CSV table of C-alpha atoms and ligand atoms in Angstrom, one decimal:
chain,number,residue,atom,x,y,z
A,16,MET,CA,29.3,93.5,3.2
A,17,LYS,CA,29.9,89.0,4.0
A,18,LYS,CA,31.8,87.9,1.6
A,19,ASN,CA,28.8,84.7,0.0
A,20,LEU,CA,31.8,81.9,-0.2
A,21,LYS,CA,29.0,79.4,-1.7
A,22,GLY,CA,29.5,79.6,-5.7
A,23,ILE,CA,32.9,80.7,-5.4
A,24,SER,CA,35.1,78.8,-7.2
A,25,LEU,CA,37.6,76.6,-5.1
A,26,SER,CA,40.4,78.3,-6.4
A,27,GLU,CA,39.4,81.8,-5.5
A,28,LEU,CA,38.2,79.9,-1.7
A,29,GLU,CA,42.1,79.3,-1.8
A,30,SER,CA,43.2,82.5,-2.3
A,31,TYR,CA,40.6,84.5,-0.2
A,32,PHE,CA,41.8,81.7,2.7
A,33,GLU,CA,45.2,82.9,1.8
A,34,SER,CA,44.6,86.5,1.9
A,35,LEU,CA,43.0,86.0,5.6
A,36,GLY,CA,46.1,84.3,6.7
A,37,GLU,CA,45.1,80.9,6.5
A,38,GLN,CA,46.2,77.6,5.1
A,39,LYS,CA,45.1,76.7,1.6
A,40,TYR,CA,44.1,73.0,2.8
A,41,ARG,CA,41.7,74.7,5.4
A,42,ALA,CA,40.1,76.2,2.0
A,43,LYS,CA,39.1,72.4,0.7
A,44,GLN,CA,37.4,71.1,4.3
A,45,VAL,CA,35.2,74.4,3.8
A,46,PHE,CA,34.3,73.9,0.3
A,47,ARG,CA,33.7,69.9,1.0
A,48,TRP,CA,31.3,70.8,3.9
A,49,ILE,CA,29.9,74.0,1.8
A,50,TYR,CA,28.3,70.9,-0.9
A,51,LYS,CA,27.5,68.9,1.9
A,52,GLY,CA,25.2,70.9,2.5
A,53,ALA,CA,26.3,72.9,5.5
A,54,GLY,CA,24.3,76.5,6.3
A,55,SER,CA,27.1,78.0,9.1
A,56,PHE,CA,30.9,77.3,10.0
A,57,ASP,CA,29.5,76.3,13.4
A,58,GLU,CA,28.2,72.7,11.4
A,59,MET,CA,31.4,72.5,10.0
A,60,SER,CA,33.4,70.4,13.0
A,61,ASP,CA,37.1,69.9,11.3
A,62,ILE,CA,37.0,74.0,11.6
A,63,SER,CA,38.5,75.5,15.1
A,64,ALA,CA,37.0,77.9,17.0
A,65,GLY,CA,39.4,80.5,16.0
A,66,LEU,CA,38.9,80.2,12.2
A,67,LYS,CA,34.9,79.9,12.7
A,68,GLU,CA,34.9,83.0,14.4
A,69,LYS,CA,36.9,84.8,11.6
A,70,LEU,CA,35.1,83.7,8.8
A,71,LYS,CA,31.7,84.4,10.5
A,72,GLU,CA,33.1,88.5,10.7
A,73,SER,CA,33.9,88.6,7.1
A,74,ALA,CA,32.0,85.7,4.8
A,75,GLU,CA,28.7,83.7,5.4
A,76,ILE,CA,27.1,80.8,3.5
A,77,GLN,CA,23.9,82.4,1.6
A,78,GLU,CA,20.7,79.9,1.4
A,79,LEU,CA,18.1,79.8,-1.0
A,80,LYS,CA,14.5,80.0,1.2
A,81,THR,CA,11.8,77.0,0.8
A,82,LEU,CA,8.9,79.2,-0.4
A,83,ASP,CA,6.5,76.4,-1.2
A,84,ARG,CA,7.2,72.7,-1.9
A,85,ARG,CA,4.9,70.5,-4.2
A,86,ILE,CA,4.8,66.1,-4.1
A,87,SER,CA,3.5,64.7,-6.9
A,88,LYS,CA,0.9,61.6,-5.9
A,89,ILE,CA,1.4,60.0,-8.9
A,90,ASP,CA,5.4,59.7,-9.6
A,91,GLY,CA,7.1,61.7,-6.6
A,92,THR,CA,8.1,64.3,-8.8
A,93,ARG,CA,8.6,67.5,-6.2
A,94,LYS,CA,8.7,71.2,-7.4
A,95,TYR,CA,10.1,73.9,-5.3
A,96,LEU,CA,9.6,77.4,-5.2
A,97,PHE,CA,12.7,78.9,-3.8
A,98,GLY,CA,13.1,82.7,-3.0
A,99,LEU,CA,16.5,84.6,-3.4
A,100,SER,CA,18.1,87.2,-1.2
A,101,ASP,CA,16.5,89.8,-3.5
A,102,GLY,CA,13.0,88.4,-3.1
A,103,ASN,CA,13.3,87.4,-6.2
A,104,THR,CA,12.0,83.9,-7.2
A,105,ILE,CA,13.2,80.5,-9.1
A,106,GLU,CA,11.6,76.6,-9.5
A,107,SER,CA,13.6,73.7,-9.2
A,108,VAL,CA,11.9,70.8,-10.7
A,109,PHE,CA,13.5,67.1,-8.8
A,110,MET,CA,12.4,63.5,-10.6
A,111,LYS,CA,12.7,59.8,-9.6
A,112,TYR,CA,13.9,58.1,-12.7
A,113,ARG,CA,14.9,54.4,-12.7
A,114,PHE,CA,18.5,55.3,-13.5
A,115,GLY,CA,18.3,57.7,-10.6
A,116,ASN,CA,17.8,61.0,-9.0
A,117,SER,CA,17.6,64.1,-11.6
A,118,ILE,CA,16.7,67.7,-10.6
A,119,CYS,CA,15.8,70.2,-13.6
A,120,ILE,CA,17.6,73.4,-12.5
A,121,SER,CA,16.4,77.4,-13.1
A,122,SER,CA,19.6,79.2,-14.6
A,123,GLN,CA,17.8,82.7,-14.4
A,124,ALA,CA,14.9,84.4,-12.5
A,125,GLY,CA,12.4,85.1,-15.6
A,126,CYS,CA,14.2,85.1,-19.2
A,127,ARG,CA,14.5,87.1,-21.7
A,128,MET,CA,13.9,85.2,-25.0
A,129,GLY,CA,10.6,85.4,-25.2
A,130,CYS,CA,9.8,82.3,-26.3
A,131,ALA,CA,5.9,82.5,-27.6
A,132,PHE,CA,4.7,79.1,-25.9
A,133,CYS,CA,6.7,79.4,-22.7
A,134,ALA,CA,5.7,80.3,-19.2
A,135,SER,CA,8.9,81.7,-17.9
A,136,GLY,CA,10.0,84.4,-20.5
A,137,GLN,CA,6.3,86.6,-19.8
A,138,ASN,CA,7.2,89.1,-17.9
A,139,GLY,CA,11.2,88.8,-19.0
A,140,LEU,CA,14.3,89.0,-17.5
A,141,LEU,CA,14.5,90.3,-13.7
A,142,ARG,CA,18.4,88.9,-13.0
A,143,ASP,CA,21.1,86.0,-13.4
A,144,LEU,CA,21.5,83.3,-11.1
A,145,SER,CA,24.8,83.5,-9.6
A,146,ALA,CA,26.6,79.8,-9.5
A,147,GLY,CA,25.8,79.5,-6.0
A,148,GLU,CA,22.3,79.6,-6.4
A,149,MET,CA,22.1,77.2,-8.7
A,150,ALA,CA,24.4,74.6,-6.9
A,151,ASP,CA,21.9,75.7,-3.9
A,152,GLN,CA,18.9,74.5,-6.0
A,153,ILE,CA,20.4,71.0,-5.9
A,154,LEU,CA,21.9,71.2,-2.1
A,155,LYS,CA,18.1,72.2,-0.9
A,156,ALA,CA,16.6,69.0,-2.9
A,157,GLN,CA,19.5,66.7,-1.9
A,158,LYS,CA,18.3,67.7,2.0
A,159,ASP,CA,14.9,67.7,1.3
A,160,THR,CA,14.2,64.7,0.1
A,161,GLY,CA,17.5,62.7,1.7
A,162,GLU,CA,18.6,61.5,-1.3
A,163,LYS,CA,21.6,61.9,-3.7
A,164,ILE,CA,21.1,64.0,-6.7
A,165,ASN,CA,23.2,62.1,-10.0
A,166,HIS,CA,21.7,64.1,-12.9
A,167,VAL,CA,21.1,67.8,-12.9
A,168,VAL,CA,19.4,69.3,-16.1
A,169,VAL,CA,19.7,73.0,-16.7
A,170,MET,CA,16.0,73.6,-18.1
A,171,GLY,CA,14.4,75.3,-15.3
A,172,VAL,CA,13.4,78.9,-16.5
A,173,GLY,CA,16.3,80.9,-17.8
A,174,GLU,CA,18.4,80.7,-21.0
A,175,PRO,CA,21.9,79.1,-19.3
A,176,PHE,CA,23.7,80.7,-22.0
A,177,ASP,CA,22.7,84.2,-21.6
A,178,ASN,CA,24.7,83.6,-18.6
A,179,TYR,CA,27.4,81.7,-19.4
A,180,GLU,CA,29.8,82.9,-17.0
A,181,ASN,CA,27.8,81.7,-13.9
A,182,LEU,CA,26.9,78.7,-15.6
A,183,SER,CA,30.5,77.7,-16.1
A,184,GLY,CA,31.5,78.7,-12.5
A,185,PHE,CA,28.9,76.1,-11.6
A,186,ILE,CA,29.4,73.2,-14.0
A,187,LYS,CA,32.5,73.8,-12.5
A,188,ILE,CA,31.8,73.4,-8.8
A,189,ILE,CA,29.6,70.3,-9.0
A,190,ASN,CA,31.7,68.9,-11.0
A,191,ASN,CA,34.2,69.3,-8.5
A,192,GLU,CA,35.8,66.2,-6.3
A,193,TYR,CA,35.3,68.2,-3.4
A,194,GLY,CA,32.4,69.6,-4.5
A,195,LEU,CA,29.6,67.6,-5.8
A,196,SER,CA,31.1,65.1,-8.0
A,197,ILE,CA,28.9,65.0,-10.4
A,198,GLY,CA,30.4,63.6,-13.6
A,199,MET,CA,29.8,66.0,-16.8
A,200,ARG,CA,28.5,63.3,-19.1
A,201,ASN,CA,25.3,63.8,-16.2
A,202,ILE,CA,24.6,67.2,-17.2
A,203,THR,CA,22.6,68.5,-19.5
A,204,VAL,CA,22.5,71.9,-20.4
A,205,SER,CA,19.4,73.0,-23.4
A,206,THR,CA,19.3,76.1,-24.9
A,207,CYS,CA,17.1,78.4,-26.9
A,208,GLY,CA,19.9,77.8,-29.6
A,209,VAL,CA,22.6,81.1,-29.1
A,210,ILE,CA,25.4,79.9,-31.4
A,211,PRO,CA,28.7,81.4,-30.1
A,212,LYS,CA,27.9,79.6,-27.1
A,213,ILE,CA,27.4,77.1,-28.5
A,214,LYS,CA,31.0,77.3,-30.0
A,215,SER,CA,32.2,78.2,-26.9
A,216,PHE,CA,30.6,75.1,-24.8
A,217,SER,CA,32.2,72.7,-27.3
A,218,ASP,CA,35.8,74.1,-26.0
A,219,ASP,CA,35.2,74.5,-22.4
A,220,PHE,CA,32.4,71.7,-22.0
A,221,PRO,CA,33.2,68.5,-24.3
A,222,GLN,CA,31.7,66.5,-22.2
A,223,VAL,CA,28.3,67.7,-20.4
A,224,ASN,CA,25.6,66.8,-23.0
A,225,LEU,CA,23.7,69.4,-25.3
A,226,ALA,CA,20.2,70.0,-26.0
A,227,VAL,CA,18.8,72.4,-28.0
A,228,SER,CA,15.2,73.7,-28.5
A,229,LEU,CA,14.5,73.9,-32.6
A,230,HIS,CA,10.3,73.6,-32.3
A,231,ALA,CA,10.2,73.7,-36.0
A,232,PRO,CA,11.5,72.5,-39.2
A,233,ASN,CA,12.6,75.7,-40.9
A,234,ASP,CA,13.4,79.4,-40.1
A,235,ILE,CA,8.7,80.8,-41.0
A,236,ILE,CA,7.9,78.9,-38.5
A,237,ARG,CA,11.2,79.1,-36.0
A,238,LYS,CA,10.8,82.8,-36.3
A,239,GLY,CA,7.4,82.8,-35.1
A,240,LEU,CA,7.5,80.8,-32.1
A,241,MET,CA,11.0,82.1,-30.8
A,242,PRO,CA,12.6,85.4,-31.2
A,243,VAL,CA,16.3,84.3,-31.0
A,244,ALA,CA,15.8,83.0,-33.9
A,245,ASN,CA,15.9,86.3,-35.9
A,246,LYS,CA,19.1,86.7,-34.7
A,247,TYR,CA,20.7,83.3,-35.5
A,248,PRO,CA,19.5,81.8,-38.6
A,249,TYR,CA,18.0,78.2,-38.4
A,250,ASP,CA,20.7,76.9,-41.0
A,251,GLU,CA,23.3,78.4,-39.2
A,252,LEU,CA,21.9,76.8,-35.9
A,253,ILE,CA,21.7,73.4,-37.0
A,254,SER,CA,26.1,73.9,-39.0
A,255,ALA,CA,26.7,75.0,-35.7
A,256,CYS,CA,25.4,71.7,-34.0
A,257,ARG,CA,26.9,69.7,-37.3
A,258,GLU,CA,30.1,71.5,-35.9
A,259,TYR,CA,29.3,70.9,-31.9
A,260,THR,CA,28.8,66.9,-32.9
A,261,LYS,CA,32.3,67.1,-34.8
A,262,LYS,CA,34.0,67.9,-32.4
A,263,THR,CA,32.8,66.6,-29.5
A,264,GLY,CA,31.7,63.0,-31.0
A,265,ARG,CA,28.9,63.7,-28.5
A,266,ARG,CA,24.8,63.5,-29.3
A,267,ILE,CA,22.8,66.4,-30.2
A,268,THR,CA,19.0,66.1,-28.1
A,269,PHE,CA,17.1,68.9,-30.2
A,270,GLU,CA,13.7,69.7,-28.4
A,271,TYR,CA,10.3,69.8,-30.1
A,272,THR,CA,7.6,71.1,-29.1
A,273,LEU,CA,4.5,70.2,-30.5
A,274,ILE,CA,1.4,72.7,-30.9
A,275,ALA,CA,-1.5,71.4,-33.2
A,276,GLY,CA,-1.4,72.7,-36.1
A,277,LYS,CA,1.4,74.8,-36.2
A,278,ASN,CA,4.5,72.8,-36.6
A,279,ASP,CA,3.5,69.0,-36.0
A,280,ASP,CA,1.9,67.6,-39.8
A,281,ASN,CA,3.8,65.5,-41.8
A,282,GLN,CA,5.2,67.5,-43.7
A,283,HIS,CA,6.9,69.0,-40.9
A,284,ALA,CA,8.5,65.8,-40.0
A,285,GLY,CA,9.6,65.4,-42.9
A,286,GLU,CA,11.3,69.0,-43.8
A,287,LEU,CA,12.8,68.2,-40.0
A,288,ALA,CA,14.0,65.0,-40.6
A,289,ALA,CA,15.8,66.5,-44.4
A,290,LYS,CA,17.3,69.1,-42.2
A,291,LEU,CA,19.2,67.0,-39.3
A,292,GLN,CA,20.1,64.0,-41.7
A,293,GLY,CA,23.3,62.9,-40.9
A,294,LEU,CA,23.9,64.8,-37.3
A,295,LEU,CA,24.4,62.8,-34.8
A,296,CYS,CA,21.0,63.7,-33.0
A,297,HIS,CA,18.1,62.8,-31.1
A,298,VAL,CA,14.4,64.6,-31.4
A,299,ASN,CA,12.8,64.8,-27.9
A,300,LEU,CA,9.3,65.0,-29.2
A,301,ILE,CA,6.7,67.6,-26.3
A,302,PRO,CA,3.0,67.7,-26.9
A,303,VAL,CA,3.5,71.6,-25.8
A,304,ASN,CA,1.8,71.8,-21.9
A,305,GLN,CA,-0.8,74.9,-21.6
A,306,VAL,CA,0.6,77.7,-20.2
A,307,SER,CA,-2.7,80.0,-18.6
A,308,GLY,CA,-3.5,83.0,-21.2
A,309,LEU,CA,-1.4,81.2,-23.9
A,310,ALA,CA,-3.4,79.8,-27.7
A,311,PHE,CA,-1.2,77.1,-27.8
A,312,ALA,CA,-2.9,73.5,-28.3
A,313,PRO,CA,-1.0,70.0,-28.3
A,314,SER,CA,-1.0,68.0,-30.6
A,315,ALA,CA,-3.1,64.6,-30.1
A,316,ARG,CA,-1.1,61.8,-29.0
A,317,ASP,CA,-1.2,59.5,-32.3
A,318,ASN,CA,-0.4,62.8,-34.3
A,319,ALA,CA,2.5,62.9,-32.1
A,320,ASP,CA,3.3,59.1,-32.7
A,321,LYS,CA,2.8,59.7,-36.2
A,322,PHE,CA,5.0,62.8,-36.0
A,323,ARG,CA,7.8,60.2,-34.5
A,324,GLU,CA,7.4,57.8,-36.8
A,325,ARG,CA,7.8,59.9,-40.2
A,326,LEU,CA,11.2,60.6,-38.0
A,327,GLN,CA,12.3,57.9,-37.7
A,328,LYS,CA,11.9,56.3,-41.2
A,329,LYS,CA,13.8,59.1,-42.7
A,330,GLY,CA,16.6,57.4,-39.9
A,331,ILE,CA,15.9,60.5,-37.3
A,332,THR,CA,15.8,58.8,-34.0
A,333,ALA,CA,13.1,60.2,-31.9
A,334,THR,CA,10.7,60.0,-28.6
A,335,VAL,CA,7.9,61.3,-27.2
A,336,ARG,CA,8.7,62.2,-23.7
A,337,ARG,CA,6.8,60.7,-20.5
A,338,GLU,CA,5.7,63.8,-18.6
A,339,LEU,CA,6.6,64.0,-14.9
A,340,GLY,CA,4.8,66.3,-12.1
A,341,GLY,CA,1.6,66.8,-14.3
A,342,ASP,CA,-0.6,66.6,-11.0
A,343,ILE,CA,1.5,70.0,-9.9
A,344,ASP,CA,2.7,72.1,-12.9
A,345,ALA,CA,6.0,70.4,-12.8
A,346,ALA,CA,6.0,70.4,-16.8
A,347,CYS,CA,8.6,72.5,-19.3
A,348,GLY,CA,7.1,76.0,-19.9
A,349,GLN,CA,4.9,75.8,-16.9
A,350,LEU,CA,7.0,76.9,-13.6
A,351,ARG,CA,6.7,80.2,-12.0
A,352,LEU,CA,2.8,80.2,-13.0
A,353,SER,CA,0.3,80.2,-9.9
A,354,ARG,CA,3.2,82.6,-8.2
A,355,PRO,CA,3.8,85.9,-8.2
A,356,VAL,CA,7.4,86.7,-10.2
A,357,THR,CA,8.4,88.7,-7.3
A,358,ILE,CA,7.5,88.9,-3.6
A,359,ASN,CA,7.6,92.1,-1.5
B,9,SAH,N1,16.5,78.1,-22.2
B,9,SAH,C1,16.6,77.2,-22.3
B,9,SAH,C2,16.4,76.1,-21.3
B,9,SAH,C3,15.1,76.0,-20.4
B,9,SAH,S1,13.6,76.1,-21.4
B,9,SAH,C4,16.3,76.6,-23.8
B,9,SAH,O1,15.5,77.6,-25.0
B,9,SAH,O2,16.5,75.5,-24.2
B,9,SAH,C5,13.1,73.7,-21.4
B,9,SAH,C6,12.7,73.5,-22.3
B,9,SAH,O3,11.1,73.5,-22.2
B,9,SAH,C7,12.9,73.8,-24.1
B,9,SAH,O4,13.1,73.1,-24.6
B,9,SAH,C8,11.5,74.9,-23.8
B,9,SAH,O5,11.5,75.2,-25.1
B,9,SAH,C9,10.7,74.0,-23.9
B,9,SAH,N2,9.6,74.6,-23.3
B,9,SAH,C10,9.3,75.5,-22.7
B,9,SAH,N3,7.3,76.1,-22.8
B,9,SAH,C11,6.9,75.3,-23.0
B,9,SAH,C12,6.0,74.5,-23.3
B,9,SAH,N4,4.8,75.3,-23.1
B,9,SAH,N5,5.5,73.0,-23.6
B,9,SAH,C13,6.2,72.4,-23.9
B,9,SAH,N6,8.4,72.7,-23.6
B,9,SAH,C14,7.6,74.0,-23.5
């Protein structure tokens, strides 16, 4: 089997070149080409013909297949359906903001976390994505739009902390100056609350932004929505988040999806505010996006505003998230809805 060079670290690529009897600096050239989006060795104009042939014998640069692309008429958001080499599919969403271009990428094909309101986990976990498959979502979107992507959020399909090693490799590659040169502070990783990995993350990537999906003011409601809460109790999660902010000095974003009649009344807001007192954080309120087959209704807009005001009054900063790509099912939890999970 040929070695896929997309997704391996620069130092691993250098060792590989040494094993081929080539000089290290050649690896840097190839690495640069891969993250410029080159799909073949032939495109690498500063590489000798001899080396190209040698590489072709033992290595390849795998690419995702674009199976579908939808462009929002409202705001230009683009949703992609990508095919992996084994036939599984993933989705990514490209968004334009005033501050630059952003992409929401997937970290796994499917998800085993089983959150009740989310479309991504409905069929369980199929497999982890490699670092290269994560990075390629950015490369494909850049090629398609002709624009540079400056911000990356790992908030698509999958639980990134359930695929920590590949996530780490991915972050290092896109941050590398010869890779995509995306600053650590321009990367955000969202977790459903895998406590041990929150700790590792604060050691390994203290400058990368962390978002934690909370969705409830207490354990009882959280357990009803997120099975992961059975493993990692609410109060321990909040303590781990406090530790994180102390260690990194960085603000955590809590995601809180507002579900009518479940977690969205005045009392819930008060209880949440009490739990988060003194924690360096921001709460992102997201009226739940409806997923077909799931019986959850979003809170009304003025209810969402009241929830936000209650938090603000108690000193917790919060915003109600603006939805992009509403006409193309691009919103959180809706990815991979209208397509089969695997193509045969
Ligand atoms: N597994 C990670 C990242 C992927 S989910 C996590 O849980 O954070 C990205 C965000 O979308 C999470 O906050 C998730 O809870 C939220 N989400 C999932 N389904 C949703 C839905 N139907 N409506 C609104 N938000 C949803």
